[in-house]
Short mmCIF file of C-alpha atoms and ligand atoms in Angstrom, two decimals:
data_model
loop_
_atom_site.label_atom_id
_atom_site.label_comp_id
_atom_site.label_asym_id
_atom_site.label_seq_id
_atom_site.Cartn_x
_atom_site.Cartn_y
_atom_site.Cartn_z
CA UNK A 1 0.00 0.00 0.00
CA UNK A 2 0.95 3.36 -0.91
CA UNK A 3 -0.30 7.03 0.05
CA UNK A 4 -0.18 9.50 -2.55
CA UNK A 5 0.62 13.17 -1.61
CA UNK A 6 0.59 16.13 -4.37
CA UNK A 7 3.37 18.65 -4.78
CA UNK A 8 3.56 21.69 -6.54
CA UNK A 9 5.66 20.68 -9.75
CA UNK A 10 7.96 23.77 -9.55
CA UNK A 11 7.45 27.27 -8.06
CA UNK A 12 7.78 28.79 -4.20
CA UNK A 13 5.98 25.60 -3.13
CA UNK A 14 7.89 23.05 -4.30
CA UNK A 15 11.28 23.02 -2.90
CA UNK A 16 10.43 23.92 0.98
CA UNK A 17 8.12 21.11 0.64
CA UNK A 18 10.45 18.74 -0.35
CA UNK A 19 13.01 20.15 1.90
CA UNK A 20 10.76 19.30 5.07
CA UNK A 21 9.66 16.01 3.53
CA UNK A 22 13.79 15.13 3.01
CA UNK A 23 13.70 15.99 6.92
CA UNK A 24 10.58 13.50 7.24
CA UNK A 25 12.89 11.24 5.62
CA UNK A 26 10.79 10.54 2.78
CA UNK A 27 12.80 11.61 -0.47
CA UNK A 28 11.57 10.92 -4.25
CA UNK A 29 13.77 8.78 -5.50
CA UNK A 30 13.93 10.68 -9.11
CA UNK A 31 14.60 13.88 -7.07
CA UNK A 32 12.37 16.84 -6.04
CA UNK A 33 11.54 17.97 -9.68
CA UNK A 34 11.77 14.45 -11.01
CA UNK A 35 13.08 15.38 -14.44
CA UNK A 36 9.36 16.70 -14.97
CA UNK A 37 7.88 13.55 -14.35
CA UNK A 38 4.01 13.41 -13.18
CA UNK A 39 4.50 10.85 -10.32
CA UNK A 40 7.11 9.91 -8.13
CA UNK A 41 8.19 7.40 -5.61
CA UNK A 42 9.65 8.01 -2.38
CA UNK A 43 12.72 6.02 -0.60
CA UNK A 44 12.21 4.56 2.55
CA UNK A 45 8.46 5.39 2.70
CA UNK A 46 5.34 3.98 1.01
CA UNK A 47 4.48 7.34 -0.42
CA UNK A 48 3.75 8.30 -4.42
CA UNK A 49 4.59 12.36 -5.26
CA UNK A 50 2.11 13.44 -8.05
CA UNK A 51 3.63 17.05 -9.17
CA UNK A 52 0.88 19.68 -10.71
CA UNK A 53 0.30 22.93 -10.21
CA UNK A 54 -0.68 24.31 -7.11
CA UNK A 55 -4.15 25.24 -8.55
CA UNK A 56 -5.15 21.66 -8.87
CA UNK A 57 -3.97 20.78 -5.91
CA UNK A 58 -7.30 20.78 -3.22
CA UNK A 59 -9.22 19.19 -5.97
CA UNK A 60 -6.83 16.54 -6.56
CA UNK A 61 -7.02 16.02 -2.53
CA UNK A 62 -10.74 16.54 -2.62
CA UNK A 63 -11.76 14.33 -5.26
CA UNK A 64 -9.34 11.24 -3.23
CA UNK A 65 -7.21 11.50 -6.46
CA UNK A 66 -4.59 12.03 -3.92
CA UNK A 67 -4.94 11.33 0.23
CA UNK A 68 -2.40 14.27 1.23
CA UNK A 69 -1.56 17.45 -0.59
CA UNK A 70 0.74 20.12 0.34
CA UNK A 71 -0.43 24.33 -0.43
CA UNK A 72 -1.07 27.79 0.31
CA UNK A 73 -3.89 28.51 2.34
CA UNK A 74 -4.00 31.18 -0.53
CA UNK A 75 -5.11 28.56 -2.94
CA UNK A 76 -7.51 27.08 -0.62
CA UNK A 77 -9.61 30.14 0.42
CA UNK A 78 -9.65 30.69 -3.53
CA UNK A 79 -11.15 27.33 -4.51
CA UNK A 80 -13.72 28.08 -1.73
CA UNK A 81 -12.24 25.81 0.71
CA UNK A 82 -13.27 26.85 4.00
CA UNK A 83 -16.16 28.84 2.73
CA UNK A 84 -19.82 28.48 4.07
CA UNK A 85 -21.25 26.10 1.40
CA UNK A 86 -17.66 25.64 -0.13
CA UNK A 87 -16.25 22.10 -0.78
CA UNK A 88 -13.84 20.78 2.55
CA UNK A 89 -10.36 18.71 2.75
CA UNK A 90 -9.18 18.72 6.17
CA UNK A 91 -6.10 20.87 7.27
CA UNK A 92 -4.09 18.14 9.47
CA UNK A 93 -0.95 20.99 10.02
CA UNK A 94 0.02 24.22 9.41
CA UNK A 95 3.33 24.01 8.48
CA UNK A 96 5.20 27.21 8.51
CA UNK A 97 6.38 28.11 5.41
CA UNK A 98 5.54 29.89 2.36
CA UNK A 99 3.94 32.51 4.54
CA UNK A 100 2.40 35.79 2.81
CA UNK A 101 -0.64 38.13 2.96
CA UNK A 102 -2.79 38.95 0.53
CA UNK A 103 -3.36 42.80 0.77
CA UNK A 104 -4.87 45.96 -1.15
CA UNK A 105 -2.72 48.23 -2.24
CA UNK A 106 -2.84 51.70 -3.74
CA UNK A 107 -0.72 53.96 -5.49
CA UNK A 108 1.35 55.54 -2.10
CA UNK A 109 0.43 59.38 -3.24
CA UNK A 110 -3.52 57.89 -2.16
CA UNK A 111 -2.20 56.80 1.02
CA UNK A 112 -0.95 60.31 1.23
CA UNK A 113 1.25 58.69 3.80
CA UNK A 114 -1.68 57.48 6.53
CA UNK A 115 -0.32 54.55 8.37
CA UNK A 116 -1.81 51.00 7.61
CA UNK A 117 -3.68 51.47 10.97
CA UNK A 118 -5.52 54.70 10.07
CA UNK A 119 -6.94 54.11 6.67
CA UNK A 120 -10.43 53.33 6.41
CA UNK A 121 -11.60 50.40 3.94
CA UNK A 122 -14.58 52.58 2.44
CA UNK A 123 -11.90 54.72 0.22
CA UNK A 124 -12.11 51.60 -1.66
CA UNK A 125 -15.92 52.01 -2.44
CA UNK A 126 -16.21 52.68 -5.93
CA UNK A 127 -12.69 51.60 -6.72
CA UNK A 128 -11.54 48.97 -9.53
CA UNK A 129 -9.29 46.73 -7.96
CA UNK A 130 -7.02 43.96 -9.86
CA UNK A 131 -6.80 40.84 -8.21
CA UNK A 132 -5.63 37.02 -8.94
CA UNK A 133 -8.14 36.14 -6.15
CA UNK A 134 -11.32 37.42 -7.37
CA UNK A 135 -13.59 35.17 -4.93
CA UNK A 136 -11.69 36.13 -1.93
CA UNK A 137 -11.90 39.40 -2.63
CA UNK A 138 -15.76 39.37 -3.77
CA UNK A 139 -16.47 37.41 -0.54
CA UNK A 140 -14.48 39.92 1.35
CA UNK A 141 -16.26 43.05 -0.47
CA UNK A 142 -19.67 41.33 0.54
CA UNK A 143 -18.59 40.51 4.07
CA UNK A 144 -17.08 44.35 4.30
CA UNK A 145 -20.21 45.88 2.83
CA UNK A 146 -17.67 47.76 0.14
CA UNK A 147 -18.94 48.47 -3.15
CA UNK A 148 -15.74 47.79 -5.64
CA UNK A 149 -15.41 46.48 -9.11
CA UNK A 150 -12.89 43.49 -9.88
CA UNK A 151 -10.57 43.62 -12.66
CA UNK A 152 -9.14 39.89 -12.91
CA UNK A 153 -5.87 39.58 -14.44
CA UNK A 154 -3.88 36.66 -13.82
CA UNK A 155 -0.42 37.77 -13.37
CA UNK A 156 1.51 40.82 -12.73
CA UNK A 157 -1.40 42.45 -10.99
CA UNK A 158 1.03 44.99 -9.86
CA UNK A 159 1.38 46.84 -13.06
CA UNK A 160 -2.17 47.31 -13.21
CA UNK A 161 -2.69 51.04 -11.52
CA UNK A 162 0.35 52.00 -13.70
CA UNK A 163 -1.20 51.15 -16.95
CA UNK A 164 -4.76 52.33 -16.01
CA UNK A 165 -6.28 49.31 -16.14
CA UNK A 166 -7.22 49.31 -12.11
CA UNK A 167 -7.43 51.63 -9.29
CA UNK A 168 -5.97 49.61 -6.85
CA UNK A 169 -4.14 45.83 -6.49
CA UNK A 170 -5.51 42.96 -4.30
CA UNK A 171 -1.97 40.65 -4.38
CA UNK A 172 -0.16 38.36 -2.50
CA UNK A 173 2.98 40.60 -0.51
CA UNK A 174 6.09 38.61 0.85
CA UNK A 175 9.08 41.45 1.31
CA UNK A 176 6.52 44.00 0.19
CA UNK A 177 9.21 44.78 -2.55
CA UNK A 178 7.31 44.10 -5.61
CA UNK A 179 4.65 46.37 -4.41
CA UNK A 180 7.26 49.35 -3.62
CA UNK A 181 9.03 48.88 -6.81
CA UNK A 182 5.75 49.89 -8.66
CA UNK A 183 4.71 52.67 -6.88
CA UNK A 184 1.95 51.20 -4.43
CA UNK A 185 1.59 51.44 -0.93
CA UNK A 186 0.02 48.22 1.45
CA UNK A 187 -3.39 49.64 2.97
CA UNK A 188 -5.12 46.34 4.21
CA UNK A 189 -4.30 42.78 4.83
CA UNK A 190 -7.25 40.71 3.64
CA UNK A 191 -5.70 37.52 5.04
CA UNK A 192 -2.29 35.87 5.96
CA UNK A 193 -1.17 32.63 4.42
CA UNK A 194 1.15 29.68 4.87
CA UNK A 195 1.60 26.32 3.63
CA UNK A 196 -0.38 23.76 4.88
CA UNK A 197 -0.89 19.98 4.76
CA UNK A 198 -3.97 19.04 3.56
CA UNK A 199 -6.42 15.25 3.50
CA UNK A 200 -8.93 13.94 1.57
CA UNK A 201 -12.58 14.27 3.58
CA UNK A 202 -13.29 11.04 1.00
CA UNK A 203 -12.73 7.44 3.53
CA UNK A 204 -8.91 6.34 3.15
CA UNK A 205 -8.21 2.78 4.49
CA UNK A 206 -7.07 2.11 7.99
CA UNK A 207 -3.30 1.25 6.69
CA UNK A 208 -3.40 4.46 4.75
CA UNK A 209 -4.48 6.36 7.82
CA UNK A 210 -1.95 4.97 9.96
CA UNK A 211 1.01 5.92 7.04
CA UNK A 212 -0.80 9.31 7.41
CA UNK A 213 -0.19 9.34 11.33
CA UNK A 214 3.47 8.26 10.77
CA UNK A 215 4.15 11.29 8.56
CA UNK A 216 2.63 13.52 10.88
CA UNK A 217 4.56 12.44 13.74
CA UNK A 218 7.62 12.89 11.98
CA UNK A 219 6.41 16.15 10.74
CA UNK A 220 5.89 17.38 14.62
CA UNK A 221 9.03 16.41 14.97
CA UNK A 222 10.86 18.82 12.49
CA UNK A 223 8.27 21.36 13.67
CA UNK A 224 9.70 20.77 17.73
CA UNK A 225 13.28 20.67 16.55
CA UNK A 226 12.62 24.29 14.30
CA UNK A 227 10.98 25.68 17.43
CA UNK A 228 13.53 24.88 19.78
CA UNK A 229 17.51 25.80 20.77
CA UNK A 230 20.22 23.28 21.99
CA UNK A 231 21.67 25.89 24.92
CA UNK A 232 24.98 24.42 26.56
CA UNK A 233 26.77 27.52 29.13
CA UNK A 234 29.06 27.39 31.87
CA UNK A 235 27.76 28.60 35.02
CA UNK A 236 28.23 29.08 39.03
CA UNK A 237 26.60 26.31 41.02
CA UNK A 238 24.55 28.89 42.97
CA UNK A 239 23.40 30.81 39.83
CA UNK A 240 21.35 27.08 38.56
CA UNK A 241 17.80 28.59 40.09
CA UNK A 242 18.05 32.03 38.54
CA UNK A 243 19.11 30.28 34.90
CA UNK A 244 16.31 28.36 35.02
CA UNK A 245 14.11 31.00 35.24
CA UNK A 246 15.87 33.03 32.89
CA UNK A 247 14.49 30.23 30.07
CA UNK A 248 11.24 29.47 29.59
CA UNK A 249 9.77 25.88 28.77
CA UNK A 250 13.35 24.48 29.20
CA UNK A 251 12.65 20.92 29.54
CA UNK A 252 14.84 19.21 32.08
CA UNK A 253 18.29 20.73 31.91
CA UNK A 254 20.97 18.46 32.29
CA UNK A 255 23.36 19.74 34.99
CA UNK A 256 27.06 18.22 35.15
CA UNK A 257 29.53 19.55 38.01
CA UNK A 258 32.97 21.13 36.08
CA UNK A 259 34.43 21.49 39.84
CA UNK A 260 33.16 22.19 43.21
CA UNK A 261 31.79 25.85 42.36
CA UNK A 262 30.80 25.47 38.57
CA UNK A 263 28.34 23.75 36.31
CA UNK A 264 27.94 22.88 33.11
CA UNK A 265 24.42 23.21 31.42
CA UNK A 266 22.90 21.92 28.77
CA UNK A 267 19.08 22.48 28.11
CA UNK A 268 16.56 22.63 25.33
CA UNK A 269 14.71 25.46 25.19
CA UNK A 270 11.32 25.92 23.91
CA UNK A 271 11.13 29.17 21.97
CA UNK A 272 13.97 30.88 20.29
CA UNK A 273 16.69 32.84 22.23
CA UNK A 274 17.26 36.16 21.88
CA UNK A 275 20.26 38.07 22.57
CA UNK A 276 18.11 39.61 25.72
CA UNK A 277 17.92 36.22 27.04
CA UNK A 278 21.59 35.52 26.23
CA UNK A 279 22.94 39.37 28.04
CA UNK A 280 20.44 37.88 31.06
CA UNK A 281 22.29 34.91 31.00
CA UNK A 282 25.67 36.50 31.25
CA UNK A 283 24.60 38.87 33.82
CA UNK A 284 23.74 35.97 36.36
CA UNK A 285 26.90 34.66 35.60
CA UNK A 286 26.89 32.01 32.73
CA UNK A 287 29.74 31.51 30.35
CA UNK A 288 30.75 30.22 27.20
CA UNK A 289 27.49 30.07 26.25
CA UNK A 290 26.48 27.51 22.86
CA UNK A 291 23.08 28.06 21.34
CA UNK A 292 22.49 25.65 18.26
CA UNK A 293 19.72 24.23 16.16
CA UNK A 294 18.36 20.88 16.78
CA UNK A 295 17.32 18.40 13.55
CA UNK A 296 14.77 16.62 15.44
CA UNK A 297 13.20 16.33 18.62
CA UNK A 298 11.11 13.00 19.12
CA UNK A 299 8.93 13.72 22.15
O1 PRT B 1 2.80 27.19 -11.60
P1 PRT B 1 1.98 27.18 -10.35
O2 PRT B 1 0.54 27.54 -10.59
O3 PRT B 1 2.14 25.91 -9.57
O4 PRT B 1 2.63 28.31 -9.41
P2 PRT B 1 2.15 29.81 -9.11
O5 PRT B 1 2.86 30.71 -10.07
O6 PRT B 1 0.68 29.91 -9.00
O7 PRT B 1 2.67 30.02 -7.63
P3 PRT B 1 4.08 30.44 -7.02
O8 PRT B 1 5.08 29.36 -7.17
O9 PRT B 1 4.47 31.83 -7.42
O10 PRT B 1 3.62 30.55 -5.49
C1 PRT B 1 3.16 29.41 -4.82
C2 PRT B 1 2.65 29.82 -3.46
O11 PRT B 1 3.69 30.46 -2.71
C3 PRT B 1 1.53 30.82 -3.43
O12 PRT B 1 0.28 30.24 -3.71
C4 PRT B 1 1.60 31.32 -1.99
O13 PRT B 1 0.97 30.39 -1.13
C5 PRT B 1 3.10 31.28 -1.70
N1 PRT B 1 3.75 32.60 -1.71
C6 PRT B 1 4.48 33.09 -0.68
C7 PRT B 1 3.76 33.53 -2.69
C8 PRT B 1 4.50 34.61 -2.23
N2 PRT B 1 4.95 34.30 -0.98
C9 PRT B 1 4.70 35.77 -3.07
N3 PRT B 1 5.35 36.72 -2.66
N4 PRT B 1 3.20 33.54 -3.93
C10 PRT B 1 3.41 34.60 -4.71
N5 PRT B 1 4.12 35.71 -4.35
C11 PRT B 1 4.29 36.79 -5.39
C12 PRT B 1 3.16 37.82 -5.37
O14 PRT B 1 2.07 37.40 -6.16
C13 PRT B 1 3.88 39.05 -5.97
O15 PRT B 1 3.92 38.98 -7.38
O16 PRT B 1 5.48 37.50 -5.18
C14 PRT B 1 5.28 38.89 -5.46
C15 PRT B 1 5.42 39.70 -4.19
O17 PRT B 1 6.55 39.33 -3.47
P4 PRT B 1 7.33 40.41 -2.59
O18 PRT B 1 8.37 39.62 -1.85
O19 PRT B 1 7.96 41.40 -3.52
O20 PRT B 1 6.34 41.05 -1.65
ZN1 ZN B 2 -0.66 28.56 -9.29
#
């Protein structure tokens, strides 16, 4: 038995998938593009890629084409995944990557530099805005009350305001420097978006399900390891208590005498640590102090 998961063939999708797959330890065997190959297999895991664009992907996963599929929430919300009445895969994990807003932007001199915080959505009311996501933002309008016309065009929305051809832009924004670079200003975020890991709602047999647990545990596990920190110091016996409540959620350090007044620690610590935590750390009286990543972390 085999699961089959869809992939984005190539694009901003495609490669962080893979990348946290490779960490699942479940590679394709033909490589993460395949040599443009439709389906894949994977080493060391019953699991089938099928590559397509990340349009098809929910209805692939919807229609039990494929049991797991990996895409923006974007892409979801577009399809009308989600939406009251809309068709339904389940979202088993958010997974972190990929992350981006979709947002309205206008040409900056309309912003007439208002922050983000002060500008009301009804300037928008009788505004043509271009937009790759023309049911998100027509469900949005409607939800909003805002009376707008929507100019789709499928790519480059950005240009659009420039050439005349819209008012306003309704885009995805990662750095925000695509936007700046054509003149427009950010004046709403409509929604944020990351990757996430999506199943069929159809029935998938009990062997199948249980593959789909064992990828999901290992996928927790890369998630733990990318939340936590590795912390090894040097400290003063007496200066143990105030360490540990210097980290947070550090889950039982391990303490090992150096000589009769010092320690060394070693701890994993839940969230990341900041240089404040680190200049805390000194001040109490730690040394030498290690902070690395951790590859997994197998509760
Ligand atoms: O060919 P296929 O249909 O599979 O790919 P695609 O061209 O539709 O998608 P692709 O590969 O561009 O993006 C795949 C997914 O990546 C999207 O659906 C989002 O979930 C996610 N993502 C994350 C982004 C961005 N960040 C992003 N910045 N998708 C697109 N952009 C574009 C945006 O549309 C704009 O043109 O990047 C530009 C803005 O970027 P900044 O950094 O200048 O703000
Ligand atoms: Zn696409």
């Amino acid at each position: 038995m085999t699961i089959r998961l869809s992939l984005q063939k190539s694009g901003r999708l495609s490669r962080l998938s893979y990348d946290l797959l490779t960490k699942c330890g479940v590679s394709a065997s033909d490589g993460p593009e395949g040599d443009g190959r439709l389906i894949g297999s994977a080493i060391d895991f019953p699991l089938e890629f099928l590559r397509v664009r990340d349009d098809d992907i929910p209805e692939y996963v919807h229609d039990g084409v494929s049991t797991l599929g990996i895409v923006g929430e974007n892409v979801l919300w577009e399809r009308g995944f989600g939406r009251e009445g809309g068709p339904e895969v389940k979202v088993l994990r958010k997974l972190g990557f990929a992350r981006c807003r979709l947002a309205i932007a206008l040409p900056k001199e309309e912003l007439q530099g208002q922050a983000k915080a002060v500008w009301r959505l009804e300037a928008l009311n009788g505004k043509r805005i271009a937009t790759t996501y023309p049911e998100v933002l027509r469900d949005f309008a409607k939800r909003k009350e805002l009376d707008i016309e929507i100019v789709y065009i499928r790519g480059a929305v950005e240009i659009a305001p420039g050439l005349g051809v819209a008012d306003a832009v309704c885009d995805l924004v990662s750095t925000g420097s695509t936007l700046k670079a054509n003149g427009l200003a950010e004046a709403y975020t409509v929604f944020e978006s990351e990757a996430v890991l999506i199943q069929t709602e159809k029935p998938v047999a009990s062997t199948d399900e249980e593959l789909v647990n064992r990828l999901l545990q290992r996928i927790d596990g890369v998630q733990r390891a990318n939340r936590s920190r590795y912390i090894m110091m040097n400290a003063p016996s007496e200066a143990v208590e105030e360490i540990r409540a210097i980290l947070p959620g550090l889950q039982g350090p391990t303490i090992i005498p150096i000589d009769p007044s010092n320690v060394a620690i070693h701890a994993v610590a839940s969230e990341d640590v900041f240089w404040e935590t680190i200049e805390r750390l000194k001040s109490v009286g730690a040394n030498s102090i290690l902070v690395s990543p951790i590859e997994k972390l197998i509760a």
